[in-house]
PDB file of C-alpha atoms in Angstrom:
ATOM      1  CA  LEU A 747     114.843 114.582  87.888  1.00 39.00           C
ATOM      2  CA  ARG A 748     113.616 115.655  84.471  1.00 41.00           C
ATOM      3  CA  ALA A 749     111.246 112.986  83.254  1.00 42.00           C
ATOM      4  CA  VAL A 750     108.218 112.276  81.118  1.00 40.00           C
ATOM      5  CA  ARG A 751     105.400 110.004  82.193  1.00 41.00           C
ATOM      6  CA  LEU A 752     104.921 106.971  79.963  1.00 39.00           C
ATOM      7  CA  HIS A 753     102.067 104.991  81.525  1.00 39.00           C
ATOM      8  CA  THR A 754      99.988 104.722  84.669  1.00 39.00           C
ATOM      9  CA  TRP A 755      98.292 101.491  85.723  1.00 41.00           C
ATOM     10  CA  SER A 756      95.925 100.777  88.589  1.00 38.00           C
ATOM     11  CA  TYR A 757      96.534  97.484  90.398  1.00 37.00           C
ATOM     12  CA  ASN A 758      94.881  96.454  93.668  1.00 41.00           C
ATOM     13  CA  SER A 759      93.882 100.077  94.252  1.00 41.00           C
ATOM     14  CA  ASP A 760      97.514 101.215  93.893  1.00 44.00           C
ATOM     15  CA  ASP A 761      98.561 103.434  91.005  1.00 44.00           C
ATOM     16  CA  LEU A 762     101.785 102.409  89.254  1.00 45.00           C
ATOM     17  CA  THR A 763     103.426 105.066  87.127  1.00 41.00           C
ATOM     18  CA  VAL A 764     106.394 104.440  84.832  1.00 43.00           C
ATOM     19  CA  TRP A 765     108.655 107.353  84.048  1.00 44.00           C
ATOM     20  CA  ARG A 766     111.453 107.687  81.540  1.00 42.00           C
ATOM     21  CA  ARG A 767     114.215 110.239  81.942  1.00 41.00           C
ATOM     22  CA  ARG A 768     114.759 112.822  79.215  1.00 41.00           C
ATOM     23  CA  GLU A 769     118.006 112.808  77.243  1.00 44.00           C
ATOM     24  CA  GLU A 770     120.773 114.183  79.407  1.00 44.00           C
ATOM     25  CA  PRO A 771     124.518 113.628  79.780  1.00 48.00           C
ATOM     26  CA  PRO A 772     125.632 110.193  81.011  1.00 47.00           C
ATOM     27  CA  VAL A 773     125.653 109.831  84.772  1.00 47.00           C
ATOM     28  CA  VAL A 774     128.488 108.232  86.713  1.00 50.00           C
ATOM     29  CA  ARG A 775     127.389 106.920  90.091  1.00 49.00           C
ATOM     30  CA  THR A 776     129.505 105.501  92.864  1.00 48.00           C
ATOM     31  CA  LEU A 777     129.097 101.798  93.511  1.00 53.00           C
ATOM     32  CA  ALA A 778     130.503 100.192  96.617  1.00 50.00           C
ATOM     33  CA  THR A 779     133.071  97.472  96.020  1.00 54.00           C
ATOM     34  CA  LEU A 780     133.414  94.924  98.779  1.00 54.00           C
ATOM     35  CA  ALA A 781     136.788  93.792  99.999  1.00 49.00           C
ATOM     36  CA  ALA A 782     137.235  90.061 100.432  1.00 52.00           C
ATOM     37  CA  ALA A 783     136.512  88.982 103.996  1.00 48.00           C
ATOM     38  CA  PRO A 784     137.785  85.849 105.786  1.00 48.00           C
ATOM     39  CA  GLU A 785     135.446  82.956 105.132  1.00 48.00           C
ATOM     40  CA  GLU A 786     134.367  82.556 108.741  1.00 43.00           C
ATOM     41  CA  GLU A 787     133.525  86.211 109.188  1.00 46.00           C
ATOM     42  CA  GLU A 788     130.176  87.742 108.404  1.00 45.00           C
ATOM     43  CA  PRO A 789     129.841  91.431 107.534  1.00 42.00           C
ATOM     44  CA  THR A 790     129.408  93.362 110.766  1.00 40.00           C
ATOM     45  CA  GLY A 791     128.202  96.823 111.562  1.00 41.00           C
ATOM     46  CA  GLY A 792     126.664  99.402 109.265  1.00 41.00           C
ATOM     47  CA  ASP A 793     125.043  98.632 105.951  1.00 43.00           C
ATOM     48  CA  ALA A 794     126.226  95.300 104.552  1.00 41.00           C
ATOM     49  CA  HIS A 795     125.360  96.543 101.055  1.00 39.00           C
ATOM     50  CA  ALA A 796     127.486  99.698 101.253  1.00 36.00           C
ATOM     51  CA  PRO A 797     131.078  98.843 102.234  1.00 33.00           C
ATOM     52  CA  PRO A 798     133.686 101.607 102.419  1.00 29.00           C
ATOM     53  CA  ALA A 799     135.661 101.108  99.189  1.00 38.00           C
ATOM     54  CA  SER A 800     134.048 102.489  96.039  1.00 41.00           C
ATOM     55  CA  ALA A 801     134.465 102.646  92.287  1.00 47.00           C
ATOM     56  CA  ALA A 802     132.759 104.263  89.328  1.00 53.00           C
ATOM     57  CA  LEU A 803     129.633 102.659  87.897  1.00 59.00           C
ATOM     58  CA  HIS A 804     128.535 104.011  84.537  1.00 57.00           C
ATOM     59  CA  THR A 805     124.785 104.572  84.540  1.00 52.00           C
ATOM     60  CA  PRO A 806     122.879 104.931  81.266  1.00 51.00           C
ATOM     61  CA  PRO A 807     121.189 108.287  80.593  1.00 49.00           C
ATOM     62  CA  ALA A 808     117.718 108.189  79.077  1.00 43.00           C
ATOM     63  CA  THR A 809     117.066 104.534  78.353  1.00 47.00           C
ATOM     64  CA  ALA A 810     114.110 102.452  77.280  1.00 46.00           C
ATOM     65  CA  HIS A 811     115.428  99.584  79.411  1.00 54.00           C
ATOM     66  CA  LEU A 812     113.804 100.676  82.635  1.00 59.00           C
ATOM     67  CA  LEU A 813     114.626  97.446  84.494  1.00 65.00           C
ATOM     68  CA  GLY A 814     118.138  96.854  83.167  1.00 70.00           C
ATOM     69  CA  GLY A 815     119.377 100.313  84.098  1.00 68.00           C
ATOM     70  CA  ILE A 816     118.719  99.907  87.833  1.00 74.00           C
ATOM     71  CA  ALA A 817     121.195  98.585  90.421  1.00 77.00           C
ATOM     72  CA  TRP A 818     118.731  96.325  92.236  1.00 80.00           C
ATOM     73  CA  ASN A 819     119.105  95.248  95.860  1.00 87.00           C
ATOM     74  CA  GLY A 820     119.390  91.649  94.698  1.00 89.00           C
ATOM     75  CA  ALA A 821     122.456  92.551  92.637  1.00 91.00           C
ATOM     76  CA  ARG A 822     124.078  94.144  95.669  1.00 91.00           C
ATOM     77  CA  MET A 823     123.315  91.071  97.781  1.00 93.00           C
ATOM     78  CA  LEU A 824     124.808  88.781  95.156  1.00 95.00           C
ATOM     79  CA  ALA A 825     127.930  90.954  94.981  1.00 94.00           C
ATOM     80  CA  ALA A 826     128.243  90.758  98.772  1.00 93.00           C
ATOM     81  CA  HIS A 827     127.906  86.972  98.655  1.00 95.00           C
ATOM     82  CA  ILE A 828     130.709  86.663  96.098  1.00 94.00           C
ATOM     83  CA  ALA A 829     133.019  88.833  98.180  1.00 93.00           C
ATOM     84  CA  THR A 830     132.391  87.329 101.596  1.00 93.00           C
ATOM     85  CA  ARG A 831     130.939  83.829 101.293  1.00 91.00           C
ATOM     86  CA  GLY A 832     131.391  80.559  99.487  1.00 90.00           C
ATOM     87  CA  GLY A 833     135.146  80.916  99.041  1.00 92.00           C
ATOM     88  CA  TRP A 834     134.704  82.843  95.794  1.00 92.00           C
ATOM     89  CA  ALA A 835     137.080  85.685  96.701  1.00 92.00           C
ATOM     90  CA  GLN A 836     139.866  83.152  97.215  1.00 92.00           C
ATOM     91  CA  ARG A 837     138.990  81.134  94.108  1.00 92.00           C
ATOM     92  CA  LEU A 838     138.776  84.192  91.846  1.00 94.00           C
ATOM     93  CA  SER A 839     142.119  85.506  93.039  1.00 91.00           C
ATOM     94  CA  GLY A 840     143.812  82.068  93.026  1.00 89.00           C
ATOM     95  CA  GLY A 841     145.937  80.365  90.416  1.00 82.00           C
ATOM     96  CA  ALA A 842     143.378  78.133  88.704  1.00 88.00           C
ATOM     97  CA  GLU A 843     141.623  79.368  85.568  1.00 92.00           C
ATOM     98  CA  THR A 844     138.131  80.550  86.450  1.00 95.00           C
ATOM     99  CA  GLN A 845     135.620  81.679  83.831  1.00 96.00           C
ATOM    100  CA  VAL A 846     132.661  83.727  85.097  1.00 97.00           C
ATOM    101  CA  CYS A 847     129.578  84.934  83.215  1.00 97.00           C
ATOM    102  CA  GLU A 848     126.839  87.258  84.393  1.00 98.00           C
ATOM    103  CA  LEU A 849     123.569  86.802  82.516  1.00 97.00           C
ATOM    104  CA  GLY A 850     121.221  89.755  82.098  1.00 93.00           C
ATOM    105  CA  ALA A 851     123.890  91.908  83.703  1.00 93.00           C
ATOM    106  CA  GLY A 852     122.158  95.295  83.344  1.00 90.00           C
ATOM    107  CA  THR A 853     124.423  97.580  85.375  1.00 90.00           C
ATOM    108  CA  GLY A 854     126.746  94.644  86.117  1.00 92.00           C
ATOM    109  CA  VAL A 855     126.949  95.050  89.884  1.00 92.00           C
ATOM    110  CA  ALA A 856     127.622  91.382  90.679  1.00 95.00           C
ATOM    111  CA  GLY A 857     129.899  90.707  87.719  1.00 95.00           C
ATOM    112  CA  LEU A 858     131.969  93.843  88.313  1.00 95.00           C
ATOM    113  CA  GLN A 859     132.412  92.736  91.920  1.00 95.00           C
ATOM    114  CA  ALA A 860     133.729  89.391  90.702  1.00 95.00           C
ATOM    115  CA  ALA A 861     136.076  91.171  88.286  1.00 95.00           C
ATOM    116  CA  ALA A 862     137.375  93.409  91.063  1.00 94.00           C
ATOM    117  CA  LEU A 863     138.382  90.269  92.984  1.00 94.00           C
ATOM    118  CA  ALA A 864     139.761  88.434  89.959  1.00 94.00           C
ATOM    119  CA  GLY A 865     143.402  87.425  89.696  1.00 92.00           C
ATOM    120  CA  PRO A 866     145.378  86.961  86.471  1.00 92.00           C
ATOM    121  CA  ASN A 867     143.786  83.586  85.698  1.00 93.00           C
ATOM    122  CA  ALA A 868     140.155  84.634  86.167  1.00 95.00           C
ATOM    123  CA  TYR A 869     137.992  86.367  83.572  1.00 96.00           C
ATOM    124  CA  VAL A 870     134.461  87.777  83.871  1.00 97.00           C
ATOM    125  CA  THR A 871     132.067  88.176  80.926  1.00 97.00           C
ATOM    126  CA  LEU A 872     129.152  90.560  81.444  1.00 97.00           C
ATOM    127  CA  SER A 873     126.275  89.872  79.062  1.00 96.00           C
ATOM    128  CA  ASP A 874     122.983  91.513  78.215  1.00 94.00           C
ATOM    129  CA  LYS A 875     120.597  91.398  75.271  1.00 91.00           C
ATOM    130  CA  HIS A 876     120.384  95.187  74.909  1.00 90.00           C
ATOM    131  CA  ALA A 877     123.225  96.745  72.911  1.00 91.00           C
ATOM    132  CA  SER A 878     122.963 100.067  74.750  1.00 89.00           C
ATOM    133  CA  LEU A 879     123.394  98.328  78.107  1.00 91.00           C
ATOM    134  CA  VAL A 880     126.377  96.352  76.774  1.00 93.00           C
ATOM    135  CA  ASP A 881     127.956  99.655  75.720  1.00 92.00           C
ATOM    136  CA  ASP A 882     127.275 100.979  79.188  1.00 90.00           C
ATOM    137  CA  LEU A 883     128.834  97.910  80.805  1.00 93.00           C
ATOM    138  CA  ALA A 884     131.925  98.402  78.649  1.00 94.00           C
ATOM    139  CA  ALA A 885     132.129 101.982  79.921  1.00 92.00           C
ATOM    140  CA  SER A 886     131.976 100.754  83.518  1.00 92.00           C
ATOM    141  CA  ILE A 887     134.760  98.273  82.803  1.00 94.00           C
ATOM    142  CA  ARG A 888     136.973 101.001  81.295  1.00 93.00           C
ATOM    143  CA  GLU A 889     136.299 103.454  84.099  1.00 91.00           C
ATOM    144  CA  ARG A 890     137.274 100.852  86.698  1.00 91.00           C
ATOM    145  CA  GLY A 891     140.414  99.716  84.867  1.00 92.00           C
ATOM    146  CA  LEU A 892     139.206  96.107  84.603  1.00 94.00           C
ATOM    147  CA  GLY A 893     139.701  95.597  80.890  1.00 94.00           C
ATOM    148  CA  ASP A 894     142.351  92.897  81.345  1.00 94.00           C
ATOM    149  CA  ARG A 895     139.994  90.651  83.325  1.00 95.00           C
ATOM    150  CA  CYS A 896     136.484  91.620  82.250  1.00 96.00           C
ATOM    151  CA  GLY A 897     134.536  92.157  79.029  1.00 96.00           C
ATOM    152  CA  ALA A 898     130.970  92.905  77.908  1.00 97.00           C
ATOM    153  CA  LYS A 899     129.144  90.985  75.190  1.00 96.00           C
ATOM    154  CA  LEU A 900     125.720  90.955  73.580  1.00 95.00           C
ATOM    155  CA  TYR A 901     123.757  87.798  74.377  1.00 95.00           C
ATOM    156  CA  GLU A 902     120.066  86.947  74.426  1.00 94.00           C
ATOM    157  CA  TRP A 903     119.031  83.903  76.429  1.00 93.00           C
ATOM    158  CA  ALA A 904     118.170  80.828  74.377  1.00 87.00           C
ATOM    159  CA  VAL A 905     118.838  82.735  71.136  1.00 88.00           C
ATOM    160  CA  GLY A 906     122.435  83.993  71.079  1.00 82.00           C
ATOM    161  CA  ASP A 907     125.614  82.048  70.386  1.00 89.00           C
ATOM    162  CA  ALA A 908     126.575  80.736  73.820  1.00 87.00           C
ATOM    163  CA  ALA A 909     130.043  79.605  72.715  1.00 87.00           C
ATOM    164  CA  ALA A 910     130.897  83.166  71.676  1.00 91.00           C
ATOM    165  CA  LEU A 911     130.575  84.325  75.283  1.00 93.00           C
ATOM    166  CA  LEU A 912     133.724  82.480  76.319  1.00 93.00           C
ATOM    167  CA  PRO A 913     136.838  84.640  75.810  1.00 92.00           C
ATOM    168  CA  ALA A 914     138.963  83.853  72.757  1.00 89.00           C
ATOM    169  CA  HIS A 915     142.114  83.435  74.852  1.00 89.00           C
ATOM    170  CA  SER A 916     140.595  80.603  76.897  1.00 89.00           C
ATOM    171  CA  SER A 917     140.365  76.925  76.001  1.00 88.00           C
ATOM    172  CA  ALA A 918     137.453  76.422  78.424  1.00 90.00           C
ATOM    173  CA  THR A 919     134.288  74.820  77.075  1.00 92.00           C
ATOM    174  CA  HIS A 920     131.971  76.104  79.793  1.00 94.00           C
ATOM    175  CA  PHE A 921     131.851  78.668  82.585  1.00 96.00           C
ATOM    176  CA  ASP A 922     132.889  77.830  86.138  1.00 96.00           C
ATOM    177  CA  LEU A 923     130.540  80.380  87.722  1.00 97.00           C
ATOM    178  CA  ILE A 924     127.326  81.822  86.268  1.00 97.00           C
ATOM    179  CA  LEU A 925     125.661  84.792  87.961  1.00 98.00           C
ATOM    180  CA  GLY A 926     122.104  86.052  87.557  1.00 96.00           C
ATOM    181  CA  ALA A 927     120.884  89.020  89.596  1.00 94.00           C
ATOM    182  CA  GLU A 928     117.138  89.679  89.487  1.00 91.00           C
ATOM    183  CA  CYS A 929     116.722  87.658  86.295  1.00 90.00           C
ATOM    184  CA  LEU A 930     113.509  85.906  87.394  1.00 88.00           C
ATOM    185  CA  TYR A 931     111.233  88.936  87.364  1.00 79.00           C
ATOM    186  CA  SER A 932     108.383  87.527  85.245  1.00 79.00           C
ATOM    187  CA  LEU A 933     106.969  84.169  84.237  1.00 78.00           C
ATOM    188  CA  GLY A 934     108.214  84.623  80.691  1.00 79.00           C
ATOM    189  CA  THR A 935     111.867  84.777  81.720  1.00 86.00           C
ATOM    190  CA  ALA A 936     112.292  81.418  83.474  1.00 91.00           C
ATOM    191  CA  GLY A 937     112.265  79.150  80.423  1.00 92.00           C
ATOM    192  CA  ALA A 938     114.750  81.261  78.458  1.00 93.00           C
ATOM    193  CA  PHE A 939     116.980  81.594  81.523  1.00 94.00           C
ATOM    194  CA  ALA A 940     117.028  77.795  81.954  1.00 94.00           C
ATOM    195  CA  ALA A 941     117.900  77.382  78.265  1.00 93.00           C
ATOM    196  CA  ALA A 942     120.808  79.784  78.695  1.00 95.00           C
ATOM    197  CA  LEU A 943     122.056  77.783  81.686  1.00 95.00           C
ATOM    198  CA  ASP A 944     121.816  74.563  79.673  1.00 94.00           C
ATOM    199  CA  ALA A 945     123.974  76.132  76.950  1.00 94.00           C
ATOM    200  CA  LEU A 946     126.605  77.706  79.218  1.00 95.00           C
ATOM    201  CA  ALA A 947     126.984  75.324  82.166  1.00 95.00           C
ATOM    202  CA  GLY A 948     129.165  72.241  82.449  1.00 93.00           C
ATOM    203  CA  PRO A 949     129.076  69.390  84.972  1.00 92.00           C
ATOM    204  CA  THR A 950     130.973  71.401  87.621  1.00 92.00           C
ATOM    205  CA  THR A 951     129.492  74.857  86.977  1.00 95.00           C
ATOM    206  CA  VAL A 952     128.123  76.744  89.976  1.00 96.00           C
ATOM    207  CA  VAL A 953     125.096  78.965  89.309  1.00 97.00           C
ATOM    208  CA  LEU A 954     124.353  81.741  91.813  1.00 97.00           C
ATOM    209  CA  ILE A 955     121.264  83.904  91.467  1.00 96.00           C
ATOM    210  CA  SER A 956     119.494  86.515  93.532  1.00 95.00           C
ATOM    211  CA  CYS A 957     115.874  87.530  93.351  1.00 90.00           C
ATOM    212  CA  GLU A 958     113.346  89.623  95.166  1.00 89.00           C
ATOM    213  CA  HIS A 959     110.300  87.629  96.188  1.00 88.00           C
ATOM    214  CA  ARG A 960     107.563  88.967  93.944  1.00 83.00           C
ATOM    215  CA  TRP A 961     104.196  87.577  92.916  1.00 83.00           C
ATOM    216  CA  SER A 962     105.822  85.492  90.156  1.00 85.00           C
ATOM    217  CA  THR A 963     108.921  84.215  91.979  1.00 89.00           C
ATOM    218  CA  ALA A 964     107.502  80.890  93.156  1.00 91.00           C
ATOM    219  CA  GLU A 965     106.160  80.126  89.677  1.00 91.00           C
ATOM    220  CA  CYS A 966     109.531  81.006  88.095  1.00 92.00           C
ATOM    221  CA  LEU A 967     111.389  78.693  90.473  1.00 93.00           C
ATOM    222  CA  ALA A 968     108.847  75.943  89.807  1.00 93.00           C
ATOM    223  CA  THR A 969     109.413  76.362  86.063  1.00 92.00           C
ATOM    224  CA  LEU A 970     113.165  76.033  86.568  1.00 94.00           C
ATOM    225  CA  GLU A 971     112.543  72.887  88.599  1.00 93.00           C
ATOM    226  CA  ASP A 972     110.391  71.442  85.819  1.00 93.00           C
ATOM    227  CA  LEU A 973     113.204  72.181  83.357  1.00 93.00           C
ATOM    228  CA  GLY A 974     115.779  70.395  85.499  1.00 93.00           C
ATOM    229  CA  TRP A 975     117.222  73.172  87.675  1.00 95.00           C
ATOM    230  CA  CYS A 976     116.640  72.848  91.418  1.00 94.00           C
ATOM    231  CA  HIS A 977     117.492  75.607  93.895  1.00 95.00           C
ATOM    232  CA  GLU A 978     118.696  76.031  97.443  1.00 95.00           C
ATOM    233  CA  VAL A 979     118.458  79.294  99.371  1.00 95.00           C
ATOM    234  CA  LEU A 980     121.895  80.314 100.680  1.00 96.00           C
ATOM    235  CA  SER A 981     120.936  83.581 102.362  1.00 93.00           C
ATOM    236  CA  GLU A 982     117.940  85.842 102.698  1.00 92.00           C
ATOM    237  CA  GLU A 983     117.484  89.421 103.863  1.00 90.00           C
ATOM    238  CA  THR A 984     114.868  92.100 104.077  1.00 88.00           C
ATOM    239  CA  THR A 985     116.302  95.019 102.153  1.00 79.00           C
ATOM    240  CA  PRO A 986     115.349  98.707 102.276  1.00 79.00           C
ATOM    241  CA  PRO A 987     112.815  99.865  99.688  1.00 75.00           C
ATOM    242  CA  MET A 988     114.218 100.787  96.303  1.00 71.00           C
ATOM    243  CA  PRO A 989     113.731 104.449  95.293  1.00 67.00           C
ATOM    244  CA  GLY A 990     110.060 104.924  94.547  1.00 67.00           C
ATOM    245  CA  ASP A 991     108.976 101.787  96.454  1.00 70.00           C
ATOM    246  CA  LEU A 992     106.992 101.976  99.659  1.00 68.00           C
ATOM    247  CA  ARG A 993     107.742  98.577 101.188  1.00 79.00           C
ATOM    248  CA  PRO A 994     110.931  96.697 102.091  1.00 84.00           C
ATOM    249  CA  ALA A 995     111.695  93.670  99.942  1.00 83.00           C
ATOM    250  CA  ARG A 996     112.617  90.081 100.816  1.00 89.00           C
ATOM    251  CA  VAL A 997     115.606  89.102  98.693  1.00 91.00           C
ATOM    252  CA  SER A 998     117.312  85.699  98.488  1.00 94.00           C
ATOM    253  CA  VAL A 999     120.629  84.467  97.145  1.00 96.00           C
ATOM    254  CA  MET A1000     120.287  80.935  95.786  1.00 96.00           C
ATOM    255  CA  GLU A1001     122.400  78.242  94.170  1.00 97.00           C
ATOM    256  CA  LEU A1002     120.950  76.409  91.183  1.00 96.00           C
ATOM    257  CA  ARG A1003     121.959  72.882  90.219  1.00 93.00           C
ATOM    258  CA  ARG A1004     120.855  70.518  87.533  1.00 90.00           C
ATOM    259  CA  ARG A1005     118.478  67.960  88.961  1.00 81.00           C
ATOM    260  CA  ALA A1006     120.096  64.561  89.379  1.00 64.00           C
ATOM    261  CA  PRO A1007     118.862  61.646  87.240  1.00 54.00           C
ATOM    262  CA  PRO A1008     116.516  59.274  89.120  1.00 48.00           C
ATOM    263  CA  ASP A1009     119.301  56.745  89.764  1.00 48.00           C
ATOM    264  CA  ARG A1010     121.564  59.049  91.756  1.00 44.00           C
ATOM    265  CA  LYS A1011     121.310  61.710  94.405  1.00 50.00           C
ATOM    266  CA  LEU A1012     122.628  65.255  94.323  1.00 48.00           C
ATOM    267  CA  PRO A1013     125.702  65.822  96.495  1.00 51.00           C
ATOM    268  CA  PRO A1014     125.108  68.279  99.351  1.00 55.00           C
ATOM    269  CA  ILE A1015     125.509  71.953  98.501  1.00 49.00           C
TER     270      ILE A1015
END
């Protein structure tokens, strides 16, 4: 890997070095695409995050967006959840209109999985605030032949035009499913993420997120709670270390719901 060192920090006696790749031709990696499994079955045998079918995932070359250009373990877990749990494979491929949005999509692992499962009445919008990553998402969509059911748009949480994320051909006023993979990575992201949910979600919207448990995760979830979004953990796994990491990570898939007013209770998830 040809790279230049940008910064080195020392934290708790550990040195953290950030590298950026030099300019080089775009890279196309192979990303596993899960097949829909019967609802009562759990993935068995082998690596649950690397099923046999595969498709092209466009990876940005040299990029300043060091976090957005990585296919994180949380994104893979969220993609697996969509394909095998919660009835989403059946709903996405069914006859009812289903509008899906992935916030802070980065490489778009979870949203592309949803698009791969989508039938003619489902549409997936991948969004990110970085124009170069949106271009890269569009390349992934083209390379996978998903252009009839998936698109990429520029959107910054709490700033962009939320209504513009919905496809022009749809009469929907909100999304049915909102995805967020590894979006709660710092304390500064939680408030903007909640504002984006407020703008995009309707009364029946389901919000699924995944996150690695880092030093700031509990504070981010508490901020969401304060802003009216409560969470429930749906699944949790210890995942292998990401390249360059030394320790395995604990990653959760969660459902977010608006907190009920004081005079009524939330229905069970």
